[in-house]
PDB file of C-alpha atoms in Angstrom:
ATOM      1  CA  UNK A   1      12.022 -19.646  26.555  1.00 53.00           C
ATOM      2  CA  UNK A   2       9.760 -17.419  24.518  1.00 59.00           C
ATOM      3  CA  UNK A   3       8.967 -15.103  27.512  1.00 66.00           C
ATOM      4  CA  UNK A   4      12.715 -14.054  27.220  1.00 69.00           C
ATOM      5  CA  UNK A   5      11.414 -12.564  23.505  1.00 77.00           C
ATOM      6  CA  UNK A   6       8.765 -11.221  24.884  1.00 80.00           C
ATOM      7  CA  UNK A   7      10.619  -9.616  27.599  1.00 84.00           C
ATOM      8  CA  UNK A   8      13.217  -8.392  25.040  1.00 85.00           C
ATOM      9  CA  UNK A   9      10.445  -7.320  22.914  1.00 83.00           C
ATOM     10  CA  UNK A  10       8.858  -5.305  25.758  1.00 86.00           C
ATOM     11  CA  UNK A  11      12.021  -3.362  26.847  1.00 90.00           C
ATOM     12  CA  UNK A  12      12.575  -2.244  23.519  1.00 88.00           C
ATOM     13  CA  UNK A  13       9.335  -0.964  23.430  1.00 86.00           C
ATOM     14  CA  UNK A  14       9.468   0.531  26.537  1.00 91.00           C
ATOM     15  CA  UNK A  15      13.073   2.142  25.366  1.00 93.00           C
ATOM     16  CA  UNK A  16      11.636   3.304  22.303  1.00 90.00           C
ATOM     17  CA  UNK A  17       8.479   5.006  23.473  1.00 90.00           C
ATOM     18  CA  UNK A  18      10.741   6.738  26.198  1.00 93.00           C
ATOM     19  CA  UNK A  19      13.013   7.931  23.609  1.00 94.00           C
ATOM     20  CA  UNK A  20       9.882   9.356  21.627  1.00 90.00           C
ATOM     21  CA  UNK A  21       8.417  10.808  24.190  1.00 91.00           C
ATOM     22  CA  UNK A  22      12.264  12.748  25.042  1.00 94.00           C
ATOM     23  CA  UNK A  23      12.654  13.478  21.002  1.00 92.00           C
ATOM     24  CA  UNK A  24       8.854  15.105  20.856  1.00 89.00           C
ATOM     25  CA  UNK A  25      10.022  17.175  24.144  1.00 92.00           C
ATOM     26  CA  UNK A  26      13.300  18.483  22.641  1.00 93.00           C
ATOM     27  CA  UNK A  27      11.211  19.476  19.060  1.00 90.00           C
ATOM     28  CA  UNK A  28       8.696  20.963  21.018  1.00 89.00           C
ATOM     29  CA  UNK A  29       5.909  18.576  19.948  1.00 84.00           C
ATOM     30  CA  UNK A  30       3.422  17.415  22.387  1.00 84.00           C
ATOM     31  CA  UNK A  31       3.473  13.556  21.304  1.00 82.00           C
ATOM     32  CA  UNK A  32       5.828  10.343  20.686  1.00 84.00           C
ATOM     33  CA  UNK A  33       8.104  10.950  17.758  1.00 86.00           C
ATOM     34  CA  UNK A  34       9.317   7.708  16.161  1.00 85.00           C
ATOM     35  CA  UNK A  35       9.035   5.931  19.435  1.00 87.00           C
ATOM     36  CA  UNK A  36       7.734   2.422  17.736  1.00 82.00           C
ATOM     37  CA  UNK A  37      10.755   3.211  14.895  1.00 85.00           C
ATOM     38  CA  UNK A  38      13.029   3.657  17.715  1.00 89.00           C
ATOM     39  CA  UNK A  39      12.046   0.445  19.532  1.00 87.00           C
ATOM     40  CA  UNK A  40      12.141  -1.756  16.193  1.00 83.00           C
ATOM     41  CA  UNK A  41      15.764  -0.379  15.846  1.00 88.00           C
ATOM     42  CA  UNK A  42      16.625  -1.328  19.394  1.00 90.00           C
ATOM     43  CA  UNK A  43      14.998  -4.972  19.019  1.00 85.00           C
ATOM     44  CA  UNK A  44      16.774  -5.656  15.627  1.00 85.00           C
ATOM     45  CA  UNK A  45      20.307  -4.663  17.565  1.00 90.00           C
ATOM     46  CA  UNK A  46      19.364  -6.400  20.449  1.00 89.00           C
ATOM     47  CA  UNK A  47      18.473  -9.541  18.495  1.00 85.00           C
ATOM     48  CA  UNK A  48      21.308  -9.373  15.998  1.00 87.00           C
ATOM     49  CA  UNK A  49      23.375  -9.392  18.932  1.00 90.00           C
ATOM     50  CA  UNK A  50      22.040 -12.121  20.957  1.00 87.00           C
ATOM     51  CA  UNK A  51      22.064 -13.907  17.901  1.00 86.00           C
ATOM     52  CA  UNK A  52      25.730 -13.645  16.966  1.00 89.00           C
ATOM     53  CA  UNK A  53      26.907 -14.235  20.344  1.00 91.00           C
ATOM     54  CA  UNK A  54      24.929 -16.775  20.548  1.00 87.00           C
ATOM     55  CA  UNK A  55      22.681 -16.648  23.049  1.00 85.00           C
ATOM     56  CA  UNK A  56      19.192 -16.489  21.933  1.00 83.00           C
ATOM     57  CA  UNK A  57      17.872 -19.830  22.235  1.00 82.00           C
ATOM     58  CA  UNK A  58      15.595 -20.857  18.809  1.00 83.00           C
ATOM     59  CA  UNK A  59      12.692 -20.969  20.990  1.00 81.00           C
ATOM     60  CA  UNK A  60      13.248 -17.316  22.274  1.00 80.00           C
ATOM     61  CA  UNK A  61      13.718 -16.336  18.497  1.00 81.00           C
ATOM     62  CA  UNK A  62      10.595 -17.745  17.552  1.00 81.00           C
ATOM     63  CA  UNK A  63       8.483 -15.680  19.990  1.00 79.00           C
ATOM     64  CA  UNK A  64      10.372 -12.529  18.889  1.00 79.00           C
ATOM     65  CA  UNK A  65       9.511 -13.698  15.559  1.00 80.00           C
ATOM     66  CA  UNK A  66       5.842 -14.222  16.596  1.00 80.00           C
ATOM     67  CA  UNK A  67       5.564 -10.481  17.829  1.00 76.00           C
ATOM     68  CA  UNK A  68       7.295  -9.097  14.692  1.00 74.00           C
ATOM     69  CA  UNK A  69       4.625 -10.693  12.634  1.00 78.00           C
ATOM     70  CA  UNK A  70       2.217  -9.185  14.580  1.00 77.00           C
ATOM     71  CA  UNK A  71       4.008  -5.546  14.570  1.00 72.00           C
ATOM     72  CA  UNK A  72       2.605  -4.264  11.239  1.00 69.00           C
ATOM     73  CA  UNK A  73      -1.201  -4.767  12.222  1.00 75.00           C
ATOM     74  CA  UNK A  74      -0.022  -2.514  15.503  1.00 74.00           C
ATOM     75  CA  UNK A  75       2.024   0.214  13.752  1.00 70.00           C
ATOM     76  CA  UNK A  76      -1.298   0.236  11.407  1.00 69.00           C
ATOM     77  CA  UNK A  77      -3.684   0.796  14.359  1.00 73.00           C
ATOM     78  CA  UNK A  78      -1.301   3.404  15.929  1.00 69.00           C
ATOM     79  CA  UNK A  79      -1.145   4.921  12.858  1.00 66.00           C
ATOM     80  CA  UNK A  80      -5.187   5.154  12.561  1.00 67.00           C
ATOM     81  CA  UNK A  81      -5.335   6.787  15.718  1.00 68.00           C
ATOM     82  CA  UNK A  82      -3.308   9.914  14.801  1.00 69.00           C
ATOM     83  CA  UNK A  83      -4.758  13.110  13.880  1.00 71.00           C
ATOM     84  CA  UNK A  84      -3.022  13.641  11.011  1.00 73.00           C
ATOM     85  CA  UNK A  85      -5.125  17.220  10.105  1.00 73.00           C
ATOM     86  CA  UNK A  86      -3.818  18.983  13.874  1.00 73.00           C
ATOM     87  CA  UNK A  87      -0.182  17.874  13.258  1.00 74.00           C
ATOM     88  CA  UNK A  88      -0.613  19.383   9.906  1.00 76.00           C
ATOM     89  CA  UNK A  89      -2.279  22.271  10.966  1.00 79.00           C
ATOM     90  CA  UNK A  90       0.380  22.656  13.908  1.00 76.00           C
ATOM     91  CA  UNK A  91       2.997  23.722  11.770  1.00 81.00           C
ATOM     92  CA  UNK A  92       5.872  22.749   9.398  1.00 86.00           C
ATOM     93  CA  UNK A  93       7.601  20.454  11.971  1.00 84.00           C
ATOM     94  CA  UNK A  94       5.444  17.812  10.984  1.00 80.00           C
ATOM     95  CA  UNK A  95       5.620  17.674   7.542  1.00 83.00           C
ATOM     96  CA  UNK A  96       9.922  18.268   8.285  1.00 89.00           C
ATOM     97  CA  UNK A  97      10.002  15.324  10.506  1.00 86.00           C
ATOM     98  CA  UNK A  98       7.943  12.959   7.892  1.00 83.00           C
ATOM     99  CA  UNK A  99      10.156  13.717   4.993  1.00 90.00           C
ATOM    100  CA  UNK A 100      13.336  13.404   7.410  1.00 93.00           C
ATOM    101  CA  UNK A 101      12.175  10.208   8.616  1.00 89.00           C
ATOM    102  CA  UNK A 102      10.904   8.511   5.138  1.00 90.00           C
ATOM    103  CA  UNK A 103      14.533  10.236   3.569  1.00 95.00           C
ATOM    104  CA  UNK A 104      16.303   8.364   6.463  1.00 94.00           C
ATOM    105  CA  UNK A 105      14.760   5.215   6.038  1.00 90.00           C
ATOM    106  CA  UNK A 106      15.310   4.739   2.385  1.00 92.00           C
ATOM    107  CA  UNK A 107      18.821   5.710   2.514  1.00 94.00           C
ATOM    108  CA  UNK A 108      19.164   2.896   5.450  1.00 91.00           C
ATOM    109  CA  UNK A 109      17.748   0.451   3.519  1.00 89.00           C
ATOM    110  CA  UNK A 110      21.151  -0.833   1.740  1.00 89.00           C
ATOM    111  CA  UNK A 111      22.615  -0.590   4.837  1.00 88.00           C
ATOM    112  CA  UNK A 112      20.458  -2.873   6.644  1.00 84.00           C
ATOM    113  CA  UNK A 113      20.169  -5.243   3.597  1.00 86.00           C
ATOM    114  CA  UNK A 114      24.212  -5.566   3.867  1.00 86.00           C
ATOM    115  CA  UNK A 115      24.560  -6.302   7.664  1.00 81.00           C
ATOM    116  CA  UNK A 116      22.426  -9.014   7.104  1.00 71.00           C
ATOM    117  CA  UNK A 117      23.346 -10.625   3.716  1.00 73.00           C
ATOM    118  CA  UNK A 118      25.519 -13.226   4.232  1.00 67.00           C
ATOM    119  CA  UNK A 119      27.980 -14.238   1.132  1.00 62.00           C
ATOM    120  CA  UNK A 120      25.336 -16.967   0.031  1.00 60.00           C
ATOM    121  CA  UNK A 121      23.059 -14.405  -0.884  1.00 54.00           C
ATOM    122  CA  UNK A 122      25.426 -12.225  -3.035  1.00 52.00           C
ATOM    123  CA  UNK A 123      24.861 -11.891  -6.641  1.00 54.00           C
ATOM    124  CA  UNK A 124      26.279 -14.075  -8.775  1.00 51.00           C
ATOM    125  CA  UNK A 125      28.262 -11.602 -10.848  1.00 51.00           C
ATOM    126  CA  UNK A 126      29.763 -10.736  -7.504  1.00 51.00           C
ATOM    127  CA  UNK A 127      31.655 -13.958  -7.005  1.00 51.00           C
ATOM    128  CA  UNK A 128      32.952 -13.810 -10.102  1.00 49.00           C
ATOM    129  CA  UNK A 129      34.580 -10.344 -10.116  1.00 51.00           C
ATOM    130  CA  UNK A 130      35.841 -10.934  -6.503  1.00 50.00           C
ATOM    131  CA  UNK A 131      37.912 -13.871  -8.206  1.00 52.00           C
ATOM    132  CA  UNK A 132      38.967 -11.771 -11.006  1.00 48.00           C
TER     133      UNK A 132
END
């Protein structure tokens, strides 16, 4: 049933913004830090899982797949509604955390690309040198 993605969508949300909300506390920030990252990682798990066990019905997929197309317009309007200039302004922590983050994501990347490839997708050299 699609409200099963939404309702897996939700609690990640809810998980991430909690998590946030706990990593801005323990940094001594006043705000959410990487609480929509955080809740895009827990959905992707969460999916992936359901997905190799088998039990996220194609119907409950395609509502999670709805609300992922619709999660870059959000993350865009979240984004506009940060003040930018006071985190700046509050100190190095900011800037810190933003190259962290953008240095953790990229090295990620390959990571993420290989839990999802599948051997179909492999290059074609690749086939050939695992045969010898």
């Amino acid at each position: 049933m699609v409200i099963y993605g939404v309702a897996i969508l939700a609690a990640s949300m809810i998980f991430g913004v909690a998590a946030g909300d706990v990593l801005g506390r323990l940094i001594g920030v006043e705000a959410n830090v990487g609480g929509v990252g955080f809740a895009m990682l827990v959905l992707i798990f969460v999916t992936d899982h359901l997905r190799r066990t088998g039990r996220l019905c194609p119907v409950s997929e395609g509502g999670i797949a709805f609300w992922s197309a619709m999660y870059i317009p959000i993350v865009v309007a979240m984004t506009a509604q940060q003040n930018v200039v006071a985190a700046l302004s509050g100190g190095p922590v900011a800037i810190i955390a933003g190259v962290l983050t953008v240095a953790a994501c990229m090295a990620l990347v390959p990571v993420i690309a290989r839990v999802g490839a599948s051997d179909d997708t492999a290059p074609a050299g690749a086939e050939a040198a695992r045969h010898g």
